[in-house]
Amino acid sequence: MFGFSPDAWMAIELSLRVATVGTLVGLPVALLAAYALARWRFPGKIILDGFLHLPLVLPPVVTGYFLLLAFGKQGVLGKGIYDLFGITFSFRWTGAALACGVMGFPLMLRAIRLSFEAIDRRLETAAGTLGANPYWTFLLVTLPLALPGVLVGAILCFAKALGEFGATITFVSNIPGETQTIPSAIYTFTQVPGGESEALRLSCVSIVIAMVALILSEVLNRRIQRRIAVFE
Amino acid sequence: MFGFSPDAWMAIELSLRVATVGTLVGLPVALLAAYALARWRFPGKIILDGFLHLPLVLPPVVTGYFLLLAFGKQGVLGKGIYDLFGITFSFRWTGAALACGVMGFPLMLRAIRLSFEAIDRRLETAAGTLGANPYWTFLLVTLPLALPGVLVGAILCFAKALGEFGATITFVSNIPGETQTIPSAIYTFTQVPGGESEALRLSCVSIVIAMVALILSEVLNRRIQRRIAVFE
Amino acid sequence: MKEKQSLLSVRALQRRPDFTLDVDFESNSALTALFGPSGSGKTSILNLIAGVQRPARGRIVVAGNVLTDTEAGIFIPMHRRRVGVVFQDAQLFPHLTVQQNIKFGQWFTRTHDQGLPLEVIVEVLGIGSLMKRRPATLSGGERHRVALARALLSSPRILLMDEPLAALDDARRSEIMSLIERIRDELAVPIVYVTHNVEEVRRLALRVVRINAGRVVSTGTAAEVLGS
Amino acid sequence: MKEKQSLLSVRALQRRPDFTLDVDFESNSALTALFGPSGSGKTSILNLIAGVQRPARGRIVVAGNVLTDTEAGIFIPMHRRRVGVVFQDAQLFPHLTVQQNIKFGQWFTRTHDQGLPLEVIVEVLGIGSLMKRRPATLSGGERHRVALARALLSSPRILLMDEPLAALDDARRSEIMSLIERIRDELAVPIVYVTHNVEEVRRLALRVVRINAGRVVSTGTAAEVLGS
Amino acid sequence: QKTDTTTVTIFAAASLKNALDGAAAAYEKSTGNKAVISYAASSALAKQIEQGAPADIFVSADLDWMDYVQKAKLIKDDTRSNLLGNRLVLIAPQSSTVSLKIGKDFRLAEALGNNHLAMANVKSVPAGKYGSAALEKLGVWSAVEPKVAQADNVRAALALVALGEAPLGIVYETDATAEPKVKIVDIFPEDTHPPIIYPVAVVGATKNGDAAKAFIDYLKSPEAQAFFTKQGFTIAK
Ligand SMILES: Nc1ncnc2c1ncn2[C@@H]1O[C@H](COP(=O)(O)OP(=O)(O)OP(=O)(O)O)[C@@H](O)[C@H]1O
Ligand SMILES: Nc1ncnc2c1ncn2[C@@H]1O[C@H](COP(=O)(O)OP(=O)(O)OP(=O)(O)O)[C@@H](O)[C@H]1O
Ligand code: MOO
Ligand SMILES: [Mg+2]
Ligand SMILES: [Mg+2]
């Protein structure tokens, strides 16, 4: 179909999976971190904040190399997580999802945090006086009001995950069917004579996927906006 | 000083310049685009929206290649801009700034747009009844209220620009003193056996710069938040 | 576009899911009160006069200036109507100090034909000590007083006040009513005054338009409309 | 922590840049009115009782429950105080419908010991037709009525009402006052009622605490405090 | 032939893709085994092997990274051999009229004028290292060095010339012949730079030692070598 090779199809399927899993798994972490950074005061806050921006600041290959060191077979975290959950990252699609999630994380975090900070805290107070403890208040008031930001964060992370290449290829290499995402496949095509057209076709697939995600998010966003509009 | 080679110092100086210029030049464009996407309805809006996300979705090298096609010596836009403003991008630091700005643009755009969408539009109405035309309303009400988002957008773009590598090296290559930014220098080191320690030292410089920018933005943000807090 | 006719003439139809506003009234008085129960459409009428909203059909003329005329395709944008609106919920700019808030309108008026000087308004409203503060730190009543000052100082050609005194105590309310009387009698600025307070209507209104469920029920002097 | 003493006892000191609240009063009445001019500190007192804020020094006891005691280090968090607050500016949840807003408090009360059924409250407040709407589409007075319903339906142990009727017309105001009288007389829920309206004080308040510039000026029956 | 299929995982330098994909497909067909190839920069692959990547075979684009993994005792020394060779060429855009003969002190710097010479990174990418070594040996490096635009890899350098950004560039012959928008100005004599060699070896930690060895043997068969020579590679001795 569309004349893509089986390898290319695998890359497309994999990229979708990796971007989706990376985004969805990162989302709760981003929510927690964004809430902590927006609302709490604690020592080392600025350090944590800076740390969470690292994937943005460092060249992707460096991030990928750190991931390789930390989550590889011999890596401290890699071992620990394997012992605890039985998940291996090294040279698995899970590792690609981790890399993409990590690279998109700061974008998601920032968008969500921005929305948390923009919320009228008197509404949280009102929920409190009505008997909602902080958890319920978060769930019933803060989170719904921050939904536009959560959505933007998720879409940014998803898009970034679709395009992420440097960290992924450095961390989990470029194994067709296992860790070869669309960008890795594109890269491979650009490295040989005559590969440009195939690279371009694959780029178009990425664009289409991203467009669909974007349109979905816009539709959702419009609904949300209509709901929480203070005025119309 | 700190034992960096002259080349490394040049890269540091250049990265600072490139990230700053890329962010500052992109900012007004991002403001306009964010406002248009947040407030106006026009045909092709979703296409524009998708287009502006492309640098996120495409692998950086592909973006770099498109920049080369468009803004290179033979590129349509490159020629036009040279004729109009006398600016060349190809193999110049201006090209690196363009690449970094383009790569950071979607991040900046999204954060700003999110803030625009969160503004209570009744305040803009109030400004209108007091005689402020839409431009003044934007300047005196919308923009100040969106300042936290503008700040977040700028810092995201700046951080991304500090870390951007793929598009930059593809577009303007890696000329020490002219287009060799910190990430390009780091990348070079990671490609030679035993270059890790030097790569790490340069990474730390990026981290320090980003941390300083981040702390500045947090301080600024706290001031703004205090000003526009609806409740305290 | 000047027409010799009443000071204020409003004819408007606006449909909402559960509510239809369909009003037609004129007034030649310096202060016209819109009087009616909660949800009857008073704020909606002010929004139409201010140009915040566009009626489905209608025509709004103030002092001979056609502000809205759906048939003729006229709709003057709100920033060129020079209306001073006191919103029902204040709508102060949270990022500006009280002083910056009340001076906001002045930045856009070339002619400073405002009759009452800032000092007098600030004095009567009792907001002199709040000038450096930001809206977030004001009490409910203080916020409404600042909103009133902001509208009065914008050199308006018409004043639209939406329950401006509802949040205030009797003493302050009485003082401000005197101020409004002065504006009514000394300045050539027509006032549309929304209230559900009978006392305010009796004291201030030269003409009362009684609204109910989106329609004009009766118009006349306070005594005529309210009974005496 | 139960103490045999008055129904409501408030002693609190709170300093702000331009304003110091320093009050000490008790009341054994089912409805206590806080009466005073704009900016005198009424809302601040409610916030302290509700636990929205913590006083610099003070002790707040409701029906024998110590809610705040700075010396003893006691500060019950607001969600465990079971206070029903009618905020001065409504504070409805914009993402929820009117129905979801007024039922919000019920999700957190195990015991549905609320005396007045939802139907009665909705009926008296006249918000039955608004149930599916969102706050953004409500008029000013409608918003306040929904806020009132929300507080009444949260099964509170104490009701704190901040000018609940200021935005309403006389007819509606009178009906709601009857409702408040019923709550005052039939249910064992003490009410603290902020107002600057003399008529409301006379009709509702069994005890009046008069506030000025952050201090208690006098306490007593309506007749004692206001003169007759 | 075995009945159950074995999968051989090859970590190979990205520039080998076309040639290796063809050979691997033929190998799969003739043996029924599977060959999975991960293409990336030699540096990344070497470091991944160091971190326990599930590779059976490593094909590097130069000797340095193979030496690196060998020093770290990550490959089976006796399986290491040289697989392919390549040649280095000076290229110009197809429309260019430049004519240069590569030789001692040839006038490369003058031919460039104010423009740039596109090369792969001279410190890190093999093609760049070979190119700078050659120019050094020919005595023109110091004059040319300030005019060098170093790309991320050979393909990017090629693109710079193909798009007319740079009037001259140094790339592999394999890349130049396949790109219609450039032409070869001259070929660098072999004695001007270290031999261009793609070494291959079986990774020490492999669980498929035999299949891996068999695959390498297949790569050296005339049948496989036809794929390499078709792409312009030379067969290493
Ligand atoms: N955006 C909207 N969508 C649907 N209905 C609306 C909208 N805005 C207002 N309404 C309805 O229109 C009616 C009139 O509203 P309006 O704000 O004009 O009332 P009002 O007379 O100012 O009342 P109040 O004294 O309570 O402020 C109300 O019933 C209200 O519910
Ligand atoms: N965050 C704050 N910072 C500084 N001053 C404040 C702050 N909040 C309130 N105040 C001041 O405290 C005083 C009391 O405020 P409060 O809201 O309790 O008044 P109130 O009696 O409820 O008045 P109103 O009837 O106008 O609502 C006011 O003068 C107000 O300006
Ligand atoms: O940020 Mo990158 O340059 O996606 O690999
Ligand atoms: Mg109204
Ligand atoms: Mg108050």
CSV table of N, CA, C and O in Angstrom, one decimal, chain C residues 1 12 28 38 40 44 58 81 83 113 117 120 130 146 172 193 213 222-223 226:
chain,number,residue,atom,x,y,z
C,1,MET,N,-24.7,61.8,9.8
C,1,MET,CA,-25.4,60.8,10.5
C,1,MET,C,-26.1,61.3,11.8
C,1,MET,O,-26.7,60.6,12.6
C,12,ALA,N,-34.0,46.8,19.7
C,12,ALA,CA,-33.1,45.7,19.5
C,12,ALA,C,-33.8,44.4,19.7
C,12,ALA,O,-34.6,44.2,20.6
C,28,ASN,N,-35.5,61.0,26.6
C,28,ASN,CA,-34.8,62.3,26.4
C,28,ASN,C,-34.2,62.8,27.7
C,28,ASN,O,-33.8,64.0,27.7
C,38,SER,N,-33.8,40.3,38.4
C,38,SER,CA,-32.6,39.6,38.0
C,38,SER,C,-32.9,38.7,36.8
C,38,SER,O,-33.9,38.0,36.7
C,40,SER,N,-33.7,39.8,33.7
C,40,SER,CA,-34.7,40.3,32.8
C,40,SER,C,-34.1,40.9,31.5
C,40,SER,O,-34.8,41.1,30.6
C,44,SER,N,-27.9,42.9,29.3
C,44,SER,CA,-27.8,42.7,27.8
C,44,SER,C,-28.1,44.0,27.0
C,44,SER,O,-27.4,44.2,26.0
C,58,GLY,N,-31.8,45.7,14.8
C,58,GLY,CA,-32.1,46.8,15.7
C,58,GLY,C,-31.3,48.0,15.3
C,58,GLY,O,-30.6,48.1,14.3
C,81,ARG,N,-17.0,54.4,20.4
C,81,ARG,CA,-18.4,54.9,20.8
C,81,ARG,C,-18.2,55.9,22.0
C,81,ARG,O,-19.2,56.6,22.3
C,83,VAL,N,-18.2,55.2,25.2
C,83,VAL,CA,-19.1,54.9,26.3
C,83,VAL,C,-18.3,54.6,27.5
C,83,VAL,O,-17.3,54.0,27.5
C,113,ASP,N,-12.5,66.8,27.9
C,113,ASP,CA,-13.6,67.6,28.1
C,113,ASP,C,-14.4,67.1,29.4
C,113,ASP,O,-15.5,67.4,29.6
C,117,PRO,N,-13.2,66.9,37.9
C,117,PRO,CA,-11.8,66.6,38.0
C,117,PRO,C,-11.5,65.3,38.8
C,117,PRO,O,-12.3,64.9,39.7
C,120,VAL,N,-11.9,65.3,42.7
C,120,VAL,CA,-13.3,65.2,43.2
C,120,VAL,C,-13.8,63.8,43.2
C,120,VAL,O,-14.3,63.3,44.2
C,130,LEU,N,-6.1,54.1,48.0
C,130,LEU,CA,-5.9,52.8,47.3
C,130,LEU,C,-5.1,52.9,46.1
C,130,LEU,O,-4.8,51.9,45.4
C,146,VAL,N,-13.7,51.7,42.3
C,146,VAL,CA,-12.6,52.0,41.3
C,146,VAL,C,-13.2,51.9,39.9
C,146,VAL,O,-12.9,52.7,39.0
C,172,ARG,N,-22.0,55.5,52.0
C,172,ARG,CA,-21.2,55.7,50.8
C,172,ARG,C,-22.2,55.8,49.6
C,172,ARG,O,-22.0,56.7,48.7
C,193,TYR,N,-28.8,53.8,33.7
C,193,TYR,CA,-28.5,53.4,35.0
C,193,TYR,C,-29.3,52.1,35.3
C,193,TYR,O,-30.5,52.2,35.4
C,213,ALA,N,-38.5,40.0,31.7
C,213,ALA,CA,-38.4,38.9,30.7
C,213,ALA,C,-38.0,39.3,29.3
C,213,ALA,O,-38.6,38.9,28.3
C,222,ALA,N,-40.4,58.0,37.6
C,222,ALA,CA,-40.3,57.0,38.7
C,222,ALA,C,-41.6,56.8,39.3
C,222,ALA,O,-42.1,55.7,39.6
C,223,ALA,N,-42.3,57.9,39.5
C,223,ALA,CA,-43.6,57.8,40.2
C,223,ALA,C,-44.6,57.0,39.3
C,223,ALA,O,-45.4,56.2,39.8
C,226,LEU,N,-43.2,53.1,39.2
C,226,LEU,CA,-43.2,52.4,40.5
C,226,LEU,C,-44.5,52.6,41.3
C,226,LEU,O,-44.8,51.8,42.2
